Amino acid sequence: MQPQPRRTRPRRRLRAAAAALVPLLLLATAACGADSAGERAQAPPSGAAPERFRHPGVLVGGAQLAAVRRHVAAGDEPWTSAYRAMGSSAYAALDYVPHPAATVACASNAGTEACVAEREDALAAYTHALMWSVSGKMAHAAKAVEIMDAWARTVKEHTRDDADLQTAWSGSSWARAADIVHAGYPAWGGPAVQRFKWMLRKAYLPAVTSAVPDHNGNWELVMTDAAIGMAVFLEDRRLFEQSVRRYRARVPAYFYLASDGALPKPPPGGTIDTPDELAGYWFGQRTYRDGLGQETCRNFMHIGYSLAATAHIAETAWHQGVDLYREEAERIAAALEFHARYQLGATAPRWLCGGRVERTMGPDVEVALNHLEGRLGMRLPQTARLAASQRPGGTDGLFVAWETLTHARNPTPA
């Protein structure tokens, strides 16, 4: 099991933000005209929730699952190997036994046995949902329901330091599992579904929607991953739109582009904004280049979490008709290529983390690569090499699972 990330507690200092974009906005308005159409052209893209949510549509869509079934039936690679790997994992066993707990108490880098059990049970529910979707065997759908209902009948609260991160990791998998099963397995319905929805609202959503502005950015990104997945399953338009806003604020503050200016964007809503504070928050890094991440000089494991969560949020939104990918395509591509290059073994220059990087990225790039290359036609050679070297991608034991199976070369429409 991967260790749980620690919080960063940099020196906090309140400062007022400067409104430096006013001249640019005035110029843009003049170029487009001062009419309402010109003003609308300068507004950020819509993040409104759909009038009708698409199901399944949390990370994976129906067309993608249909493509996976075709590939596996034909024996195509890498999907067949990925399916076999998933099917041979402990998570896919039909005698899998869930271990629900009323209280999940997770301290930083520690916690009760329930912390690991919850993450594993949520991943098992998602695994069985995928097994059912690909194989058509109802026993897997029934097992997913059994696991979800065991927790829905039991869990009441998450406590201690890592409550928000724990609920995010587990909640991401719960939402994916629930959306697949509920979309096509009529035996799961009525009171059982309502019980599971109530569990998400009471035991998960308060934590994954809490404010964590000065934490390491992987926290808010994976929390938003869980929140937007729950929003789709629960058909909660307000929660969906809140998740889109959090994505738009945090992603540009986590992955740097030169167009941001000399310094990275400060964490949204936080207290870190001076050059020294930002350098501390970026783990001592003071030279900023395209694609660098807030936790690059911490380790690539946490960068991987953030790349995966960023793609998960955008993918879920895309299935619901909101294109978050295109807004940050340049930034996401730069981050993928930057970290893939060093994960694959390139020597880190002295300006980067003092010449030392920790190459610990997991199977975290398939979803983003599939969209940027497969749907947008971008070229990401380093990322493609990294993905190929990791296939078939398994699970990180937290919130990333079986993404070679679901997203490798699978640019199907929403």
Coordinates of C-alpha atoms in Angstrom, one line a residue:
M1 CA 0.0 0.0 0.0
Q2 CA 1.3 3.4 -0.9
P3 CA 2.0 5.7 2.1
Q4 CA -0.6 8.5 2.6
P5 CA 0.6 12.0 1.7
R6 CA 1.4 14.5 4.4
R7 CA 0.0 18.0 4.6
T8 CA 2.4 20.8 3.9
R9 CA 2.2 23.6 6.5
P10 CA 4.1 26.5 5.0
R11 CA 4.2 29.9 6.7
R12 CA 0.9 31.7 6.1
R13 CA 0.5 35.3 5.3
L14 CA -2.6 37.2 4.2
R15 CA -2.1 39.5 1.2
A16 CA -4.5 41.2 -1.2
A17 CA -4.5 40.0 -4.8
A18 CA -3.8 42.5 -7.5
A19 CA -6.2 42.9 -10.4
A20 CA -3.6 42.8 -13.2
L21 CA -5.8 41.7 -16.0
V22 CA -8.0 44.8 -16.4
P23 CA -6.0 46.4 -19.2
L24 CA -6.1 43.1 -21.2
L25 CA -9.8 42.7 -20.7
L26 CA -10.4 46.3 -21.9
L27 CA -8.3 45.7 -25.0
A28 CA -10.2 42.4 -25.7
T29 CA -13.5 44.2 -25.3
A30 CA -12.5 46.9 -27.7
A31 CA -11.4 44.4 -30.3
C32 CA -14.7 42.5 -30.1
G33 CA -16.9 45.5 -29.6
A34 CA -18.7 46.6 -26.4
D35 CA -21.9 44.7 -27.2
S36 CA -23.1 41.8 -25.1
A37 CA -21.9 39.3 -27.7
G38 CA -18.4 40.6 -27.3
E39 CA -18.6 40.3 -23.6
R40 CA -19.9 36.8 -23.9
A41 CA -16.9 35.9 -26.1
Q42 CA -14.5 36.9 -23.3
A43 CA -16.4 34.9 -20.6
P44 CA -14.9 31.6 -19.5
P45 CA -16.4 28.5 -21.1
S46 CA -19.6 27.3 -19.5
G47 CA -19.4 24.9 -16.6
A48 CA -23.1 24.4 -16.3
A49 CA -24.2 21.0 -15.4
P50 CA -26.2 19.1 -18.0
E51 CA -30.0 19.1 -17.8
R52 CA -29.8 15.3 -18.0
F53 CA -26.8 13.4 -16.8
R54 CA -25.4 10.5 -18.9
H55 CA -25.0 7.1 -17.2
P56 CA -22.7 5.4 -17.1
G57 CA -20.6 8.6 -17.2
V58 CA -18.3 8.7 -14.2
L59 CA -14.8 8.4 -15.7
V60 CA -16.0 5.7 -18.2
G61 CA -18.9 6.0 -20.6
G62 CA -21.1 3.4 -22.3
A63 CA -19.3 3.7 -25.7
Q64 CA -16.0 3.1 -24.0
L65 CA -17.2 0.0 -22.2
A66 CA -18.7 -1.3 -25.5
A67 CA -15.3 -0.8 -27.2
V68 CA -13.6 -2.7 -24.4
R69 CA -16.0 -5.6 -24.8
R70 CA -15.3 -5.8 -28.5
H71 CA -11.5 -5.7 -28.0
V72 CA -11.6 -8.4 -25.3
A73 CA -13.9 -10.6 -27.4
A74 CA -11.5 -10.3 -30.3
G75 CA -8.4 -11.0 -28.2
D76 CA -6.9 -7.6 -29.1
E77 CA -4.0 -6.1 -27.1
P78 CA -3.4 -4.4 -24.7
W79 CA -7.1 -4.8 -23.6
T80 CA -7.0 -8.6 -23.4
S81 CA -3.9 -8.7 -21.1
A82 CA -5.4 -5.9 -19.1
Y83 CA -8.7 -7.7 -18.6
R84 CA -6.9 -10.9 -17.6
A85 CA -4.8 -9.0 -15.1
M86 CA -7.9 -7.4 -13.6
G87 CA -9.7 -10.8 -13.5
S88 CA -6.8 -12.5 -11.7
S89 CA -6.6 -9.8 -9.0
A90 CA -7.9 -10.4 -5.5
Y91 CA -10.3 -7.5 -6.1
A92 CA -12.2 -9.6 -8.8
A93 CA -12.7 -12.7 -6.7
L94 CA -16.3 -13.7 -6.4
D95 CA -15.7 -14.8 -2.8
Y96 CA -14.3 -11.3 -1.9
V97 CA -15.5 -10.4 1.6
P98 CA -16.0 -6.7 2.4
H99 CA -14.9 -5.3 5.8
P100 CA -17.1 -2.2 6.5
A101 CA -16.6 -0.1 9.6
A102 CA -18.8 2.5 11.3
T103 CA -15.9 4.9 11.9
V104 CA -12.9 5.2 9.5
A105 CA -10.2 7.0 11.5
C106 CA -7.2 7.8 9.3
A107 CA -4.2 9.7 10.8
S108 CA -1.5 11.1 8.6
N109 CA 0.5 8.2 7.3
A110 CA -1.2 5.9 9.7
G111 CA -4.7 5.0 10.8
T112 CA -6.9 2.0 11.6
E113 CA -7.3 -1.1 9.5
A114 CA -10.5 0.3 8.3
C115 CA -8.6 2.9 6.2
V116 CA -7.1 0.2 4.0
A117 CA -10.2 -1.9 4.1
E118 CA -12.4 0.9 2.8
R119 CA -10.1 1.8 -0.1
E120 CA -9.7 -1.9 -1.1
D121 CA -13.5 -2.5 -0.8
A122 CA -14.3 0.5 -3.0
L123 CA -11.7 -0.7 -5.6
A124 CA -13.2 -4.2 -5.4
A125 CA -16.7 -2.8 -6.1
Y126 CA -15.4 -0.9 -9.1
T127 CA -13.5 -4.0 -10.3
H128 CA -16.6 -6.2 -10.1
A129 CA -18.6 -3.5 -11.9
L130 CA -16.0 -3.6 -14.8
M131 CA -15.9 -7.4 -14.7
W132 CA -19.7 -7.5 -15.1
S133 CA -19.7 -4.9 -17.8
V134 CA -17.1 -6.8 -19.9
S135 CA -18.0 -10.4 -19.2
G136 CA -21.8 -10.1 -18.7
K137 CA -21.6 -12.3 -15.7
M138 CA -24.3 -11.2 -13.2
A139 CA -22.4 -12.6 -10.3
H140 CA -19.9 -9.8 -10.6
A141 CA -22.7 -7.1 -10.5
A142 CA -24.2 -8.9 -7.5
K143 CA -20.8 -8.8 -5.7
A144 CA -20.4 -5.1 -6.4
V145 CA -23.8 -4.5 -4.9
E146 CA -23.0 -6.7 -1.9
I147 CA -19.8 -4.7 -1.2
M148 CA -21.5 -1.3 -1.6
D149 CA -24.5 -2.3 0.5
A150 CA -22.3 -3.6 3.3
W151 CA -20.7 -0.1 3.6
A152 CA -23.9 1.8 3.1
R153 CA -25.4 -0.1 6.1
T154 CA -22.4 0.5 8.3
V155 CA -20.2 3.5 7.8
K156 CA -21.2 6.7 9.7
E157 CA -18.1 8.9 9.8
H158 CA -14.5 9.6 8.8
T159 CA -12.2 11.1 11.4
R160 CA -8.7 12.3 12.1
D161 CA -6.2 14.2 9.9
D162 CA -6.6 12.4 6.6
A163 CA -10.4 12.2 6.6
D164 CA -10.8 14.4 3.5
L165 CA -8.2 12.5 1.6
Q166 CA -9.5 9.1 2.6
T167 CA -13.0 9.9 1.6
A168 CA -11.7 11.2 -1.7
W169 CA -9.7 8.1 -2.5
S170 CA -12.6 5.8 -1.6
G171 CA -15.3 8.0 -2.8
S172 CA -13.8 8.2 -6.3
S173 CA -14.1 4.4 -6.7
W174 CA -17.5 4.2 -5.0
A175 CA -19.0 6.7 -7.5
R176 CA -17.5 4.8 -10.5
A177 CA -18.8 1.5 -9.3
A178 CA -22.2 2.7 -8.5
D179 CA -22.7 4.6 -11.8
I180 CA -21.9 1.5 -13.9
V181 CA -24.0 -0.9 -11.9
H182 CA -27.0 1.4 -11.5
A183 CA -27.0 2.2 -15.2
G184 CA -27.6 -1.4 -16.3
Y185 CA -28.3 -3.8 -13.4
P186 CA -32.0 -3.5 -12.4
A187 CA -31.6 -5.8 -9.5
W188 CA -29.9 -3.0 -7.6
G189 CA -32.7 -0.5 -7.0
G190 CA -35.1 1.0 -4.5
P191 CA -34.1 1.2 -0.9
A192 CA -30.6 -0.2 -1.5
V193 CA -29.7 2.5 -4.0
Q194 CA -31.2 5.2 -1.7
R195 CA -29.2 3.9 1.2
F196 CA -26.0 4.1 -0.8
K197 CA -26.8 7.6 -2.0
W198 CA -27.4 8.6 1.6
M199 CA -24.0 7.2 2.6
L200 CA -22.3 9.3 0.0
R201 CA -24.1 12.5 1.1
K202 CA -23.6 12.0 4.8
A203 CA -20.3 10.2 5.2
Y204 CA -18.3 11.4 2.2
L205 CA -19.4 14.7 0.6
P206 CA -18.8 16.9 3.7
A207 CA -15.2 15.9 3.6
V208 CA -14.5 15.9 -0.1
T209 CA -16.0 19.4 -0.4
S210 CA -14.1 20.9 2.5
A211 CA -11.7 23.8 2.0
V212 CA -8.0 22.8 1.8
P213 CA -6.4 25.8 0.1
D214 CA -2.8 25.5 1.5
H215 CA -2.5 21.7 1.4
N216 CA -0.5 20.0 -1.3
G217 CA -2.5 20.3 -4.4
N218 CA -3.0 16.6 -4.9
W219 CA -5.5 16.7 -2.0
E220 CA -7.9 19.1 -3.6
L221 CA -7.6 17.5 -7.0
V222 CA -8.5 14.0 -5.8
M223 CA -11.2 15.5 -3.6
T224 CA -12.7 17.1 -6.7
D225 CA -12.3 13.8 -8.6
A226 CA -14.5 12.2 -6.0
A227 CA -17.0 15.1 -5.8
I228 CA -17.7 15.3 -9.5
G229 CA -18.1 11.5 -9.7
M230 CA -20.6 11.7 -6.9
A231 CA -22.3 14.6 -8.5
V232 CA -23.0 12.6 -11.6
F233 CA -24.2 9.5 -9.8
L234 CA -26.4 11.6 -7.5
E235 CA -27.5 13.9 -10.4
D236 CA -26.6 16.9 -8.3
R237 CA -26.2 19.9 -10.6
R238 CA -24.9 22.2 -7.9
L239 CA -22.2 19.9 -6.8
F240 CA -21.2 19.3 -10.4
E241 CA -20.8 23.0 -11.0
Q242 CA -18.9 23.5 -7.8
S243 CA -16.5 20.7 -8.9
V244 CA -15.9 22.4 -12.2
R245 CA -15.0 25.7 -10.5
R246 CA -12.5 23.9 -8.2
Y247 CA -10.9 22.2 -11.2
R248 CA -10.5 25.5 -13.0
A249 CA -9.0 27.2 -10.0
R250 CA -6.6 24.4 -8.8
V251 CA -5.2 22.9 -12.0
P252 CA -3.5 26.2 -13.2
A253 CA -2.1 26.7 -9.7
Y254 CA -0.6 23.1 -9.6
F255 CA 1.0 22.8 -13.1
Y256 CA 3.1 25.7 -14.3
L257 CA 3.2 27.4 -17.7
A258 CA 5.5 30.3 -18.6
S259 CA 2.4 32.2 -19.6
D260 CA 1.5 32.3 -15.9
G261 CA 4.3 34.8 -15.3
A262 CA 7.5 34.6 -13.4
L263 CA 5.9 32.8 -10.5
P264 CA 3.4 30.0 -10.3
K265 CA -0.2 30.9 -9.5
P266 CA -0.8 30.8 -5.8
P267 CA -3.1 28.1 -4.4
P268 CA -6.7 29.3 -4.8
G269 CA -8.2 30.8 -1.7
G270 CA -5.0 30.3 0.2
T271 CA -2.4 32.4 2.0
I272 CA 0.7 31.5 0.1
D273 CA 1.7 34.2 -2.4
T274 CA 5.1 35.7 -1.9
P275 CA 8.1 34.3 -3.9
D276 CA 9.6 32.7 -0.8
E277 CA 6.3 31.2 0.3
L278 CA 5.7 29.8 -3.2
A279 CA 9.2 28.3 -3.3
G280 CA 8.6 26.6 0.0
Y281 CA 5.2 25.3 -1.1
W282 CA 6.9 24.0 -4.3
F283 CA 9.4 22.0 -2.2
G284 CA 12.3 24.4 -2.6
Q285 CA 12.0 24.9 -6.3
R286 CA 12.7 28.4 -7.6
T287 CA 13.1 27.9 -11.3
Y288 CA 9.8 27.3 -13.1
R289 CA 9.5 25.7 -16.5
D290 CA 6.5 24.5 -18.6
G291 CA 5.0 21.4 -17.1
L292 CA 6.6 21.6 -13.6
G293 CA 4.2 20.6 -10.8
Q294 CA 3.8 21.9 -7.3
E295 CA 5.0 18.5 -5.9
T296 CA 7.6 17.6 -8.6
C297 CA 10.4 18.1 -6.1
R298 CA 8.5 16.1 -3.5
N299 CA 8.2 12.9 -5.5
F300 CA 6.6 11.7 -8.8
M301 CA 4.1 9.5 -6.9
H302 CA 2.2 12.6 -5.8
I303 CA 2.5 14.2 -9.2
G304 CA 1.0 11.0 -10.6
Y305 CA -1.9 11.3 -8.3
S306 CA -2.5 14.8 -9.5
L307 CA -2.1 14.0 -13.2
A308 CA -4.6 11.1 -12.7
A309 CA -7.1 13.2 -10.7
T310 CA -6.9 16.1 -13.2
A311 CA -7.7 13.7 -16.1
H312 CA -10.5 11.9 -14.1
I313 CA -12.2 15.2 -13.5
A314 CA -12.0 16.3 -17.1
E315 CA -13.0 12.9 -18.4
T316 CA -16.1 12.8 -16.2
A317 CA -17.0 16.3 -17.2
W318 CA -16.5 15.5 -20.9
H319 CA -18.9 12.6 -20.6
Q320 CA -21.4 15.1 -19.3
G321 CA -20.9 17.6 -22.1
V322 CA -18.4 20.0 -20.4
D323 CA -15.0 20.2 -22.1
L324 CA -12.5 20.9 -19.4
Y325 CA -9.7 19.2 -21.3
R326 CA -9.5 21.8 -24.1
E327 CA -9.3 24.7 -21.6
E328 CA -6.0 23.3 -20.1
A329 CA -4.8 21.0 -22.9
E330 CA -1.5 22.9 -23.3
R331 CA -0.9 22.8 -19.5
I332 CA -1.8 19.1 -19.1
A333 CA 0.3 18.1 -22.1
A334 CA 3.3 20.0 -20.8
A335 CA 3.0 18.3 -17.4
L336 CA 2.6 14.9 -18.9
E337 CA 5.6 15.2 -21.2
F338 CA 7.8 16.9 -18.5
H339 CA 7.3 14.2 -15.9
A340 CA 7.2 11.2 -18.4
R341 CA 10.6 12.2 -19.6
Y342 CA 12.2 12.0 -16.2
Q343 CA 10.1 9.0 -15.1
L344 CA 11.6 7.2 -18.1
G345 CA 15.1 7.9 -16.8
A346 CA 16.3 11.2 -18.2
T347 CA 18.9 12.9 -16.0
A348 CA 17.5 15.8 -14.0
P349 CA 19.4 19.1 -14.5
R350 CA 20.7 21.0 -11.5
W351 CA 18.0 23.6 -11.7
L352 CA 15.4 20.9 -11.2
C353 CA 15.1 19.8 -7.6
G354 CA 18.8 20.1 -7.2
G355 CA 19.4 17.5 -9.8
R356 CA 17.4 14.8 -8.0
V357 CA 13.9 13.5 -8.7
E358 CA 12.1 10.6 -7.1
R359 CA 10.8 8.5 -10.0
T360 CA 7.8 6.9 -8.3
M361 CA 4.9 7.6 -10.7
G362 CA 2.2 4.9 -10.9
P363 CA -0.2 3.9 -13.8
D364 CA -1.5 7.5 -14.0
V365 CA -1.4 8.7 -17.6
E366 CA -3.7 6.6 -19.7
V367 CA -6.8 8.7 -19.3
A368 CA -5.2 12.0 -20.2
L369 CA -3.1 10.4 -23.0
N370 CA -6.2 8.9 -24.6
H371 CA -8.0 12.2 -24.8
L372 CA -5.1 14.5 -25.8
E373 CA -3.7 12.1 -28.4
G374 CA -6.8 10.2 -29.4
R375 CA -9.5 12.9 -29.4
L376 CA -7.5 16.1 -29.8
G377 CA -4.7 14.8 -32.1
M378 CA -1.9 16.1 -29.9
R379 CA 1.5 14.4 -30.0
L380 CA 2.9 13.3 -26.7
P381 CA 5.8 10.9 -27.4
Q382 CA 7.3 10.7 -23.9
T383 CA 3.9 10.0 -22.4
A384 CA 3.0 7.4 -25.0
R385 CA 6.3 5.6 -24.2
L386 CA 5.6 5.7 -20.5
A387 CA 2.1 4.4 -20.9
A388 CA 3.3 1.6 -23.1
S389 CA 6.0 0.7 -20.5
Q390 CA 3.4 0.4 -17.8
R391 CA 0.8 -1.7 -19.6
P392 CA -1.3 -3.3 -18.6
G393 CA -1.8 -0.7 -15.9
G394 CA -3.2 -2.1 -12.7
T395 CA -4.2 -0.2 -9.5
D396 CA -2.3 2.1 -7.1
G397 CA -4.4 0.7 -4.2
L398 CA -5.9 4.1 -3.7
F399 CA -8.1 5.5 -6.6
V400 CA -6.5 4.6 -9.9
A401 CA -7.5 1.2 -11.3
W402 CA -7.5 -0.7 -14.6
E403 CA -7.1 2.3 -16.9
T404 CA -5.3 0.5 -19.7
L405 CA -8.4 -1.6 -20.0
T406 CA -10.8 1.3 -19.9
H407 CA -8.9 4.1 -21.7
A408 CA -5.9 2.9 -23.7
R409 CA -6.5 3.9 -27.3
N410 CA -10.2 4.3 -26.6
P411 CA -11.2 7.8 -28.0
T412 CA -14.9 6.9 -28.3
P413 CA -17.4 9.7 -28.2
A414 CA -19.3 10.6 -25.0

